[in-house]
mmCIF file of C-alpha atoms in Angstrom:
data_model
loop_
_atom_site.group_PDB
_atom_site.id
_atom_site.type_symbol
_atom_site.label_atom_id
_atom_site.label_comp_id
_atom_site.label_asym_id
_atom_site.label_seq_id
_atom_site.Cartn_x
_atom_site.Cartn_y
_atom_site.Cartn_z
ATOM 1 C CA MET A 1 2.614 15.448 38.744
ATOM 2 C CA ASP A 2 -0.799 14.479 37.602
ATOM 3 C CA LEU A 3 -1.259 14.287 33.848
ATOM 4 C CA THR A 4 -4.756 13.102 33.686
ATOM 5 C CA GLU A 5 -6.952 14.528 31.233
ATOM 6 C CA GLN A 6 -10.646 14.455 32.246
ATOM 7 C CA GLN A 7 -13.403 13.736 29.647
ATOM 8 C CA LEU A 8 -16.225 16.363 29.736
ATOM 9 C CA SER A 9 -18.066 15.271 26.667
ATOM 10 C CA SER A 10 -17.856 12.619 23.683
ATOM 11 C CA THR A 11 -19.370 12.664 20.276
ATOM 12 C CA GLN A 12 -19.079 9.673 17.891
ATOM 13 C CA VAL A 13 -18.355 11.310 14.551
ATOM 14 C CA TYR A 14 -18.077 8.268 12.480
ATOM 15 C CA GLN A 15 -19.056 4.538 12.894
ATOM 16 C CA GLY A 16 -17.516 2.175 10.305
ATOM 17 C CA HIS A 17 -17.527 -1.581 9.929
ATOM 18 C CA PHE A 18 -15.198 -2.114 12.857
ATOM 19 C CA LEU A 19 -13.724 1.388 13.381
ATOM 20 C CA SER A 20 -15.155 4.363 15.033
ATOM 21 C CA VAL A 21 -13.876 7.904 15.600
ATOM 22 C CA ASN A 22 -14.791 9.991 18.580
ATOM 23 C CA ARG A 23 -14.173 13.783 19.402
ATOM 24 C CA ASP A 24 -13.959 14.463 23.060
ATOM 25 C CA CYS A 25 -13.757 17.698 24.934
ATOM 26 C CA VAL A 26 -11.281 17.234 27.971
ATOM 27 C CA ARG A 27 -10.069 18.957 30.794
ATOM 28 C CA LEU A 28 -6.353 19.423 31.002
ATOM 29 C CA PRO A 29 -4.200 19.268 34.122
ATOM 30 C CA ASP A 30 -4.120 23.009 34.101
ATOM 31 C CA GLY A 31 -7.876 23.368 33.981
ATOM 32 C CA LYS A 32 -8.153 24.561 30.510
ATOM 33 C CA THR A 33 -10.192 22.376 28.016
ATOM 34 C CA ALA A 34 -9.037 20.818 24.585
ATOM 35 C CA THR A 35 -10.364 18.607 22.099
ATOM 36 C CA ARG A 36 -9.149 15.074 21.492
ATOM 37 C CA GLU A 37 -9.818 13.097 18.265
ATOM 38 C CA TYR A 38 -9.362 9.303 18.361
ATOM 39 C CA ILE A 39 -10.076 6.043 16.718
ATOM 40 C CA GLN A 40 -11.736 3.257 18.827
ATOM 41 C CA HIS A 41 -10.508 -0.172 17.695
ATOM 42 C CA PRO A 42 -11.625 -3.771 18.941
ATOM 43 C CA GLY A 43 -8.177 -4.817 19.337
ATOM 44 C CA ALA A 44 -5.906 -7.281 17.320
ATOM 45 C CA VAL A 45 -3.554 -10.074 17.342
ATOM 46 C CA ALA A 46 -0.318 -10.767 15.471
ATOM 47 C CA ILE A 47 1.402 -14.112 15.215
ATOM 48 C CA LEU A 48 5.176 -15.136 15.103
ATOM 49 C CA ALA A 49 4.683 -18.488 13.737
ATOM 50 C CA LEU A 50 7.921 -20.630 13.356
ATOM 51 C CA ASN A 51 7.765 -23.900 11.334
ATOM 52 C CA PRO A 52 9.756 -26.827 12.131
ATOM 53 C CA ALA A 53 12.576 -25.799 9.713
ATOM 54 C CA GLY A 54 12.995 -22.626 11.604
ATOM 55 C CA GLU A 55 11.382 -20.474 9.026
ATOM 56 C CA LEU A 56 9.014 -17.585 9.995
ATOM 57 C CA ILE A 57 5.624 -17.539 8.346
ATOM 58 C CA LEU A 58 5.039 -14.204 6.852
ATOM 59 C CA GLU A 59 2.244 -12.740 4.343
ATOM 60 C CA ARG A 60 2.656 -10.295 1.505
ATOM 61 C CA GLN A 61 -0.556 -8.016 1.308
ATOM 62 C CA TYR A 62 -1.476 -5.160 -0.413
ATOM 63 C CA ARG A 63 -2.325 -2.084 1.901
ATOM 64 C CA TYR A 64 -4.477 0.377 0.353
ATOM 65 C CA PRO A 65 -3.942 3.530 2.510
ATOM 66 C CA LEU A 66 -0.240 3.524 1.301
ATOM 67 C CA GLY A 67 -0.550 2.034 -2.163
ATOM 68 C CA CYS A 68 1.819 -0.963 -1.942
ATOM 69 C CA ALA A 69 2.269 -4.437 -0.654
ATOM 70 C CA PHE A 70 4.090 -5.105 2.651
ATOM 71 C CA ILE A 71 5.640 -8.110 4.018
ATOM 72 C CA GLU A 72 4.164 -8.700 7.350
ATOM 73 C CA ILE A 73 3.562 -11.169 10.324
ATOM 74 C CA PRO A 74 0.041 -12.571 10.265
ATOM 75 C CA ALA A 75 -2.424 -10.589 11.980
ATOM 76 C CA GLY A 76 -6.101 -9.594 12.435
ATOM 77 C CA LYS A 77 -8.729 -7.872 14.589
ATOM 78 C CA MET A 78 -10.571 -9.338 17.404
ATOM 79 C CA ASP A 79 -14.107 -10.428 16.994
ATOM 80 C CA ALA A 80 -16.726 -9.282 19.742
ATOM 81 C CA ASP A 81 -16.522 -11.815 22.638
ATOM 82 C CA GLU A 82 -13.384 -13.558 21.153
ATOM 83 C CA SER A 83 -10.109 -13.955 23.585
ATOM 84 C CA HIS A 84 -7.125 -12.871 22.018
ATOM 85 C CA ALA A 85 -5.741 -16.324 22.275
ATOM 86 C CA ASP A 86 -8.591 -17.675 20.062
ATOM 87 C CA THR A 87 -8.322 -14.736 17.797
ATOM 88 C CA ALA A 88 -4.514 -15.667 17.168
ATOM 89 C CA LYS A 89 -5.528 -19.293 16.367
ATOM 90 C CA ARG A 90 -8.352 -18.288 14.044
ATOM 91 C CA GLU A 91 -6.405 -15.493 12.069
ATOM 92 C CA LEU A 92 -3.365 -17.967 11.607
ATOM 93 C CA TRP A 93 -5.352 -20.663 10.274
ATOM 94 C CA GLU A 94 -7.699 -18.390 8.048
ATOM 95 C CA GLU A 95 -4.760 -16.363 6.539
ATOM 96 C CA THR A 96 -2.081 -18.909 6.197
ATOM 97 C CA GLY A 97 -3.767 -22.470 6.525
ATOM 98 C CA TYR A 98 -1.334 -23.292 9.412
ATOM 99 C CA THR A 99 -2.289 -24.552 12.955
ATOM 100 C CA ALA A 100 0.068 -24.863 15.813
ATOM 101 C CA GLU A 101 0.429 -27.340 18.547
ATOM 102 C CA HIS A 102 2.157 -24.848 20.942
ATOM 103 C CA TRP A 103 1.148 -21.260 21.695
ATOM 104 C CA SER A 104 2.711 -18.700 23.997
ATOM 105 C CA TRP A 105 1.855 -15.139 24.514
ATOM 106 C CA LEU A 106 4.719 -12.765 23.879
ATOM 107 C CA GLY A 107 3.391 -9.422 25.006
ATOM 108 C CA SER A 108 1.131 -6.513 24.031
ATOM 109 C CA ALA A 109 1.720 -3.302 22.581
ATOM 110 C CA TYR A 110 -0.215 0.012 21.520
ATOM 111 C CA PRO A 111 0.717 1.076 17.834
ATOM 112 C CA CYS A 112 -0.959 4.373 17.680
ATOM 113 C CA ILE A 113 -1.195 5.829 21.181
ATOM 114 C CA GLY A 114 -1.544 9.486 20.008
ATOM 115 C CA TYR A 115 -4.790 8.701 18.004
ATOM 116 C CA SER A 116 -6.160 5.122 18.720
ATOM 117 C CA ASN A 117 -6.960 2.915 21.610
ATOM 118 C CA GLU A 118 -5.760 -0.090 19.500
ATOM 119 C CA VAL A 119 -3.961 -2.758 21.307
ATOM 120 C CA ILE A 120 -2.071 -5.772 19.536
ATOM 121 C CA HIS A 121 -1.384 -9.090 21.479
ATOM 122 C CA TYR A 122 1.482 -11.084 20.100
ATOM 123 C CA TYR A 123 1.707 -14.820 20.100
ATOM 124 C CA LEU A 124 4.445 -17.344 19.329
ATOM 125 C CA ALA A 125 3.053 -20.234 17.378
ATOM 126 C CA GLU A 126 5.249 -23.459 17.019
ATOM 127 C CA GLY A 127 4.683 -27.140 16.055
ATOM 128 C CA LEU A 128 2.808 -25.969 12.815
ATOM 129 C CA GLN A 129 0.768 -28.100 10.687
ATOM 130 C CA GLN A 130 -0.087 -27.023 7.012
ATOM 131 C CA ASN A 131 -3.928 -27.023 6.079
ATOM 132 C CA GLU A 132 -6.117 -25.439 3.770
ATOM 133 C CA ARG A 133 -6.573 -21.740 4.540
ATOM 134 C CA GLN A 134 -9.908 -19.793 4.606
ATOM 135 C CA LEU A 135 -9.477 -16.205 3.682
ATOM 136 C CA ASP A 136 -12.075 -13.822 4.225
ATOM 137 C CA GLU A 137 -14.078 -12.374 1.357
ATOM 138 C CA GLY A 138 -12.240 -9.697 -0.333
ATOM 139 C CA GLU A 139 -8.754 -10.727 1.309
ATOM 140 C CA PHE A 140 -5.844 -11.400 -0.996
ATOM 141 C CA LEU A 141 -2.392 -12.442 0.430
ATOM 142 C CA GLU A 142 0.800 -14.382 -0.485
ATOM 143 C CA VAL A 143 2.198 -16.736 2.315
ATOM 144 C CA LEU A 144 5.943 -16.735 2.577
ATOM 145 C CA ALA A 145 8.273 -19.014 4.756
ATOM 146 C CA LEU A 146 11.399 -17.323 5.280
ATOM 147 C CA PRO A 147 14.620 -18.169 7.523
ATOM 148 C CA LEU A 148 14.413 -16.251 10.636
ATOM 149 C CA ASP A 149 17.837 -14.716 10.093
ATOM 150 C CA GLU A 150 16.612 -13.397 6.616
ATOM 151 C CA VAL A 151 13.454 -12.115 8.199
ATOM 152 C CA LEU A 152 15.526 -10.218 10.802
ATOM 153 C CA ALA A 153 17.839 -8.732 8.217
ATOM 154 C CA MET A 154 14.659 -7.700 6.215
ATOM 155 C CA ALA A 155 13.531 -5.792 9.287
ATOM 156 C CA GLY A 156 16.900 -4.197 9.633
ATOM 157 C CA ASP A 157 17.273 -2.735 6.220
ATOM 158 C CA GLY A 158 13.586 -1.832 5.604
ATOM 159 C CA ARG A 159 12.181 -4.376 3.547
ATOM 160 C CA ILE A 160 9.685 -5.256 6.444
ATOM 161 C CA ASN A 161 8.798 -1.899 7.800
ATOM 162 C CA ASP A 162 5.423 -2.184 9.392
ATOM 163 C CA SER A 163 5.473 -1.227 13.131
ATOM 164 C CA LYS A 164 3.326 -4.494 14.082
ATOM 165 C CA SER A 165 5.897 -6.655 12.596
ATOM 166 C CA ILE A 166 9.063 -5.000 13.904
ATOM 167 C CA VAL A 167 7.542 -5.134 17.442
ATOM 168 C CA GLY A 168 6.536 -8.755 16.987
ATOM 169 C CA LEU A 169 10.214 -9.426 15.843
ATOM 170 C CA SER A 170 11.513 -7.585 18.837
ATOM 171 C CA PHE A 171 9.484 -9.796 21.071
ATOM 172 C CA LEU A 172 10.271 -12.914 19.333
ATOM 173 C CA ARG A 173 14.109 -12.015 19.438
ATOM 174 C CA ALA A 174 13.858 -11.430 23.322
ATOM 175 C CA ARG A 175 11.873 -14.826 23.895
ATOM 176 C CA LEU A 176 14.496 -16.588 21.727
ATOM 177 C CA ALA A 177 17.410 -15.046 23.516
ATOM 178 C CA ALA A 178 15.787 -15.925 26.941
ATOM 179 C CA ARG A 179 15.194 -19.608 25.712
ATOM 180 C CA TYR A 180 18.833 -19.946 24.635
ATOM 181 C CA GLN A 181 20.128 -18.637 28.026
ATOM 182 C CA ASP A 182 17.975 -21.011 29.906
ATOM 183 C CA GLU A 183 19.535 -24.062 27.953
ATOM 184 C CA PRO A 184 22.285 -26.005 29.791
ATOM 185 C CA GLY A 185 25.510 -25.711 28.175
#
């Protein structure tokens, strides 16, 4: 069964600093037409940064749309003409002050498939070294380093509840499980 919707027209109804909103008219698989409104996003990265003590680097940041602070993994949007690997390195350093000796890609996920084309690329950063951070103007956050078991418990009981962090922790758990299975033993 072909489920493809064919774009008939597209109108940009809003252009912000980095997000835009479109309203498209589409032809449905049954030949009828419908309207689709969606957010265009430049893409983002999220980083699972493990320090030498086995702690995960997290951030506590106020999120205006929801009116409260969240505990999250470091993340940020991609700049034009920047690879997601370079974005991950830049965002980790800017937000937390950490650089990493070892980087590995964990996977990608689409957090809002019903209304946005945003994709988040997840990276594992290891061999961390602490440096001075370079927050963007108007960016305020607290950096935390917590044992991985505690972080996983926080995701399980709702203290960590943003989808980006939960997906990232799932990718990390799978990577670490595969790593332990490959160890001789």
